[in-house]
Amino acid sequence: MNLPDVFLIGAQKAATSSLAFYLESTAELRISNIKEPNFFVSGALPYIDGSFRGYCKINLLGEYEKLYKNFQLTDKICDASTDYLYKYKEFYDSVFSLYQENIKNIKIFCVVRCPAERAFSSWKMFRRDGKEPLNFKEAVMESSSRIKNYNYNYDYVGYGQYYDAVKYLKEKGLNVYVINMDSLINDKDNTLTRVSNFLGLEYVNIQSVTETQVNKSGNIKYPRIRNLLTSDTVFKRMFKAIVKKEHRMVIKNKLLNATISNQDITEEDKAWYYNFVKGSEFEVEKTIKLNEYE
């Protein structure tokens, strides 16, 4: 079986899509067209709008293997499902069940960011996509009750609790490397070099790639243009057939990002979040300290 030996497990809305794109384009990390197959965790309920839009779940091993069948045995293959960090115990059990003693050979990395900023970015994404009717504070306060009936991605609090997940996986003997999203943004070259070294890859900076932000959240300024860019059209299929993936991603995301206006969390809302989720202001610092690889 040609299965992933690398897992980018989260955190959701912590620049994981950008990181995966950078490493795929500059360090030859191999990622399937379905970046987040969520094979190793149970499926989610629908979103509030009744859809599963934007969510993928591969259930059968045969289907999962097909995602990677065209890669070489010598390739570093990555499954970049960000739900794995959130459902870390189920992830570990499922991976161990399949990999057995080979689990010691896999490498896991994740990105963490300020939990309040992460929650706000997640909320913005769902607002952008028409999946979130509540304001930010209401959505956070309703996290635990909503996931009983809707997609667990609405757990704005739980997705920002990284420390317990990383500590658990490390105690199980897994090789886990934690990246601070601030380092990825402010010291990108050095951070990508360190991650590539951890993964056993050689990083070469391609500026047009590393300047691209993928899956940006925010308020939609031009909905018609964005709908056109995200719709399945003949032109898009032709474009996909003739343009290399890394170039497509740069062009696509520059156009999509132009349709979005920035909206950062206010200091007031950040302070409110920290008061609501006690101790979360120390979550990144605690988790980064778990690193053993430098």
Short mmCIF file of C-alpha atoms in Angstrom, two decimals:
data_model
loop_
_atom_site.label_atom_id
_atom_site.label_comp_id
_atom_site.label_asym_id
_atom_site.label_seq_id
_atom_site.Cartn_x
_atom_site.Cartn_y
_atom_site.Cartn_z
CA MET A 1 0.00 0.00 0.00
CA ASN A 2 1.20 3.49 -0.85
CA LEU A 3 -0.09 5.46 2.13
CA PRO A 4 0.85 8.81 3.70
CA ASP A 5 3.90 8.91 5.93
CA VAL A 6 3.31 12.57 6.80
CA PHE A 7 0.25 14.13 8.45
CA LEU A 8 -0.52 17.83 8.70
CA ILE A 9 -3.19 17.56 11.40
CA GLY A 10 -4.21 21.18 12.02
CA ALA A 11 -5.09 23.46 13.43
CA GLN A 12 -8.05 24.54 11.36
CA LYS A 13 -7.72 28.22 10.28
CA ALA A 14 -4.06 28.39 11.27
CA ALA A 15 -2.62 28.78 7.74
CA THR A 16 -2.53 25.03 7.14
CA SER A 17 -3.81 25.37 3.55
CA SER A 18 -1.06 27.91 2.83
CA LEU A 19 1.58 25.74 4.52
CA ALA A 20 0.52 22.64 2.58
CA PHE A 21 0.67 24.61 -0.68
CA TYR A 22 4.11 26.03 0.13
CA LEU A 23 5.58 22.62 0.94
CA GLU A 24 3.93 20.94 -2.03
CA SER A 25 5.30 23.57 -4.41
CA THR A 26 8.73 24.28 -2.92
CA ALA A 27 9.78 21.09 -1.12
CA GLU A 28 7.99 18.41 -3.18
CA LEU A 29 5.70 17.18 -0.44
CA ARG A 30 3.04 15.11 -2.20
CA ILE A 31 -0.60 15.90 -1.42
CA SER A 32 -3.61 14.44 -3.23
CA ASN A 33 -6.24 16.56 -4.96
CA ILE A 34 -8.43 15.91 -1.90
CA LYS A 35 -6.28 17.68 0.69
CA GLU A 36 -8.47 16.75 3.68
CA PRO A 37 -9.87 13.22 3.24
CA ASN A 38 -10.59 12.83 7.00
CA PHE A 39 -10.17 9.09 6.61
CA PHE A 40 -8.95 8.45 10.15
CA VAL A 41 -11.84 10.10 12.01
CA SER A 42 -15.59 9.58 12.01
CA GLY A 43 -17.80 11.64 9.72
CA ALA A 44 -19.41 14.92 10.66
CA LEU A 45 -23.01 16.08 10.74
CA PRO A 46 -24.16 18.69 8.20
CA TYR A 47 -23.74 22.41 8.64
CA ILE A 48 -26.60 24.64 9.78
CA ASP A 49 -27.63 25.24 6.16
CA GLY A 50 -28.14 21.48 5.80
CA SER A 51 -25.17 21.03 3.48
CA PHE A 52 -21.80 19.31 3.66
CA ARG A 53 -20.36 21.97 1.37
CA GLY A 54 -16.58 22.15 1.71
CA TYR A 55 -16.39 18.97 3.83
CA CYS A 56 -15.02 15.67 2.55
CA LYS A 57 -15.01 12.22 4.15
CA ILE A 58 -13.32 9.19 2.60
CA ASN A 59 -14.69 6.08 4.29
CA LEU A 60 -13.18 3.06 2.54
CA LEU A 61 -9.51 2.06 2.59
CA GLY A 62 -9.62 1.32 -1.13
CA GLU A 63 -10.84 4.86 -1.83
CA TYR A 64 -8.17 6.29 0.44
CA GLU A 65 -5.41 4.31 -1.30
CA LYS A 66 -6.56 5.59 -4.70
CA LEU A 67 -5.80 9.15 -3.61
CA TYR A 68 -2.10 8.29 -3.52
CA LYS A 69 -1.78 5.57 -6.17
CA ASN A 70 0.06 7.79 -8.66
CA PHE A 71 2.79 8.78 -6.22
CA GLN A 72 6.10 6.95 -5.98
CA LEU A 73 7.08 4.80 -3.01
CA THR A 74 10.00 7.15 -2.42
CA ASP A 75 7.74 10.24 -2.23
CA LYS A 76 6.87 11.98 1.01
CA ILE A 77 3.07 11.72 0.95
CA CYS A 78 0.91 13.92 3.15
CA ASP A 79 -2.66 13.73 4.42
CA ALA A 80 -3.53 17.31 5.48
CA SER A 81 -6.81 16.80 7.37
CA THR A 82 -7.14 19.47 10.06
CA ASP A 83 -9.87 17.59 11.96
CA TYR A 84 -7.22 15.12 13.15
CA LEU A 85 -5.87 17.52 15.78
CA TYR A 86 -9.37 18.13 17.10
CA LYS A 87 -10.24 14.41 17.23
CA TYR A 88 -6.75 13.36 18.24
CA LYS A 89 -7.61 10.21 20.21
CA GLU A 90 -9.72 8.77 17.41
CA PHE A 91 -7.00 9.76 14.93
CA TYR A 92 -4.33 7.92 16.90
CA ASP A 93 -6.41 4.77 17.34
CA SER A 94 -7.30 4.64 13.64
CA VAL A 95 -3.76 5.27 12.44
CA PHE A 96 -2.34 2.66 14.82
CA SER A 97 -4.95 0.14 13.67
CA LEU A 98 -3.77 0.51 10.06
CA TYR A 99 -0.04 1.19 10.45
CA GLN A 100 0.70 -0.99 13.49
CA GLU A 101 4.46 -0.99 14.18
CA ASN A 102 5.05 1.30 11.19
CA ILE A 103 3.37 4.12 13.10
CA LYS A 104 6.81 4.98 14.49
CA ASN A 105 7.92 5.96 10.97
CA ILE A 106 5.26 8.61 10.34
CA LYS A 107 5.86 12.31 10.93
CA ILE A 108 3.17 14.66 12.17
CA PHE A 109 3.21 18.43 12.16
CA CYS A 110 0.70 21.08 13.07
CA VAL A 111 0.33 24.85 13.21
CA VAL A 112 -1.07 26.62 16.25
CA ARG A 113 -2.23 30.22 16.64
CA CYS A 114 -3.89 32.43 19.23
CA PRO A 115 -7.14 30.53 19.99
CA ALA A 116 -9.23 33.70 19.96
CA GLU A 117 -7.88 34.69 16.54
CA ARG A 118 -8.32 31.13 15.27
CA ALA A 119 -11.95 31.05 16.44
CA PHE A 120 -12.62 34.43 14.85
CA SER A 121 -11.06 33.33 11.55
CA SER A 122 -13.16 30.16 11.58
CA TRP A 123 -16.29 32.21 12.29
CA LYS A 124 -15.41 34.57 9.41
CA MET A 125 -14.99 31.61 7.05
CA PHE A 126 -18.40 30.21 7.91
CA ARG A 127 -19.97 33.65 7.59
CA ARG A 128 -18.26 34.05 4.22
CA ASP A 129 -19.68 30.71 3.06
CA GLY A 130 -23.21 31.30 4.39
CA LYS A 131 -22.94 28.68 7.15
CA GLU A 132 -22.98 30.92 10.23
CA PRO A 133 -26.02 33.06 11.17
CA LEU A 134 -24.80 34.05 14.67
CA ASN A 135 -22.48 36.86 15.67
CA PHE A 136 -19.05 35.92 16.99
CA LYS A 137 -19.81 35.91 20.70
CA GLU A 138 -23.08 34.03 20.24
CA ALA A 139 -21.34 31.43 18.08
CA VAL A 140 -18.60 30.84 20.66
CA MET A 141 -21.08 30.57 23.55
CA GLU A 142 -23.18 28.06 21.56
CA SER A 143 -20.19 25.89 20.54
CA SER A 144 -20.75 22.94 22.83
CA SER A 145 -24.51 22.74 22.27
CA ARG A 146 -24.45 23.20 18.49
CA ILE A 147 -22.09 20.31 17.77
CA LYS A 148 -24.69 17.90 19.14
CA ASN A 149 -26.85 18.59 16.10
CA TYR A 150 -24.50 20.13 13.55
CA ASN A 151 -20.98 19.79 12.13
CA TYR A 152 -18.29 19.65 14.83
CA ASN A 153 -16.41 22.41 12.99
CA TYR A 154 -18.69 24.78 14.92
CA ASP A 155 -16.72 23.99 18.08
CA TYR A 156 -14.94 27.35 18.12
CA VAL A 157 -13.54 26.58 21.57
CA GLY A 158 -12.47 22.95 21.14
CA TYR A 159 -10.55 23.53 17.91
CA GLY A 160 -8.28 25.96 19.78
CA GLN A 161 -7.28 23.53 22.53
CA TYR A 162 -4.03 22.22 21.06
CA TYR A 163 -1.95 21.39 24.11
CA ASP A 164 -3.81 18.28 25.25
CA ALA A 165 -3.85 16.89 21.70
CA VAL A 166 -0.12 17.33 21.05
CA LYS A 167 0.82 16.11 24.53
CA TYR A 168 -1.31 12.97 24.05
CA LEU A 169 0.22 12.15 20.65
CA LYS A 170 3.75 12.70 21.94
CA GLU A 171 3.10 10.50 24.96
CA LYS A 172 2.01 7.80 22.52
CA GLY A 173 5.50 8.00 21.02
CA LEU A 174 4.59 9.83 17.81
CA ASN A 175 7.00 12.24 16.15
CA VAL A 176 5.17 15.58 16.32
CA TYR A 177 6.48 19.03 15.37
CA VAL A 178 4.58 22.19 16.32
CA ILE A 179 4.77 25.44 14.36
CA ASN A 180 3.69 28.84 15.63
CA MET A 181 1.61 30.54 12.94
CA ASP A 182 3.24 33.86 13.83
CA SER A 183 6.62 32.36 12.87
CA LEU A 184 5.20 31.11 9.59
CA ILE A 185 4.01 34.63 8.79
CA ASN A 186 6.90 36.70 10.14
CA ASP A 187 9.85 34.37 9.52
CA LYS A 188 8.56 32.30 6.62
CA ASP A 189 11.82 31.14 5.03
CA ASN A 190 13.40 29.91 8.25
CA THR A 191 10.16 28.27 9.38
CA LEU A 192 9.68 26.43 6.08
CA THR A 193 13.32 25.34 6.18
CA ARG A 194 12.90 23.91 9.70
CA VAL A 195 9.68 22.11 8.78
CA SER A 196 11.27 20.70 5.60
CA ASN A 197 14.26 19.47 7.60
CA PHE A 198 11.91 17.78 10.06
CA LEU A 199 10.11 16.06 7.19
CA GLY A 200 13.34 15.10 5.40
CA LEU A 201 12.69 17.42 2.46
CA GLU A 202 14.73 20.10 0.75
CA TYR A 203 13.08 23.51 0.71
CA VAL A 204 13.74 25.95 -2.15
CA ASN A 205 12.05 29.35 -1.89
CA ILE A 206 9.75 30.24 -4.80
CA GLN A 207 8.65 33.77 -4.01
CA SER A 208 5.44 33.75 -6.07
CA VAL A 209 4.34 30.68 -4.12
CA THR A 210 5.31 31.73 -0.59
CA GLU A 211 3.65 35.14 -0.99
CA THR A 212 0.28 33.49 -1.73
CA GLN A 213 -2.35 33.23 1.02
CA VAL A 214 -4.69 30.24 0.60
CA ASN A 215 -8.31 30.04 1.85
CA LYS A 216 -8.44 33.59 3.21
CA SER A 217 -11.35 34.46 5.51
CA GLY A 218 -13.16 37.79 5.58
CA ASN A 219 -16.13 39.73 4.28
CA ILE A 220 -17.01 39.21 0.63
CA LYS A 221 -16.80 42.47 -1.32
CA TYR A 222 -17.69 41.10 -4.75
CA PRO A 223 -20.03 38.09 -4.40
CA ARG A 224 -20.76 37.73 -8.13
CA ILE A 225 -17.09 37.61 -9.03
CA ARG A 226 -16.38 35.17 -6.20
CA ASN A 227 -19.25 32.90 -7.29
CA LEU A 228 -17.89 32.90 -10.82
CA LEU A 229 -14.40 31.99 -9.58
CA THR A 230 -15.68 29.16 -7.40
CA SER A 231 -18.22 27.71 -9.86
CA ASP A 232 -17.45 24.73 -12.08
CA THR A 233 -17.18 26.12 -15.60
CA VAL A 234 -15.78 24.95 -18.92
CA PHE A 235 -13.12 27.65 -18.72
CA LYS A 236 -11.99 26.42 -15.28
CA ARG A 237 -11.73 22.84 -16.52
CA MET A 238 -9.64 23.98 -19.51
CA PHE A 239 -7.49 26.14 -17.25
CA LYS A 240 -6.92 23.19 -14.92
CA ALA A 241 -5.94 20.94 -17.81
CA ILE A 242 -3.23 23.20 -19.24
CA VAL A 243 -1.77 25.09 -16.24
CA LYS A 244 0.45 23.50 -13.59
CA LYS A 245 -1.13 23.17 -10.16
CA GLU A 246 1.23 25.55 -8.35
CA HIS A 247 0.61 28.29 -10.95
CA ARG A 248 -3.16 27.69 -10.83
CA MET A 249 -3.15 28.01 -7.06
CA VAL A 250 -1.25 31.30 -7.16
CA ILE A 251 -3.59 32.82 -9.76
CA LYS A 252 -6.77 31.41 -8.21
CA ASN A 253 -6.01 32.60 -4.68
CA LYS A 254 -4.83 36.05 -5.73
CA LEU A 255 -8.16 36.50 -7.53
CA LEU A 256 -10.21 35.05 -4.65
CA ASN A 257 -8.37 37.14 -2.07
CA ALA A 258 -9.16 40.28 -4.06
CA THR A 259 -12.86 39.60 -3.44
CA ILE A 260 -12.35 39.55 0.36
CA SER A 261 -11.92 42.45 2.78
CA ASN A 262 -9.87 41.95 5.92
CA GLN A 263 -11.61 41.84 9.29
CA ASP A 264 -9.46 41.27 12.36
CA ILE A 265 -10.72 40.40 15.81
CA THR A 266 -10.95 43.43 18.10
CA GLU A 267 -8.97 43.59 21.34
CA GLU A 268 -12.30 43.74 23.15
CA ASP A 269 -13.52 40.50 21.57
CA LYS A 270 -10.16 38.85 22.19
CA ALA A 271 -10.30 39.79 25.88
CA TRP A 272 -13.88 38.52 26.04
CA TYR A 273 -12.82 35.18 24.51
CA TYR A 274 -9.98 34.78 27.01
CA ASN A 275 -12.38 35.48 29.84
CA PHE A 276 -14.89 32.97 28.43
CA VAL A 277 -12.26 30.27 27.80
CA LYS A 278 -10.04 30.50 30.86
CA GLY A 279 -6.35 29.85 30.21
CA SER A 280 -6.59 29.90 26.43
CA GLU A 281 -4.21 32.88 26.20
CA PHE A 282 -1.38 30.48 27.18
CA GLU A 283 -2.36 27.66 24.78
CA VAL A 284 0.18 28.46 22.03
CA GLU A 285 3.08 29.01 24.43
CA LYS A 286 2.38 25.74 26.27
CA THR A 287 2.03 23.75 23.06
CA ILE A 288 5.19 25.12 21.42
CA LYS A 289 7.15 24.09 24.52
CA LEU A 290 6.27 20.47 23.74
CA ASN A 291 8.62 20.58 20.75
CA GLU A 292 11.57 18.28 21.02
CA TYR A 293 12.79 18.80 17.48
CA GLU A 294 14.68 22.00 16.73
#
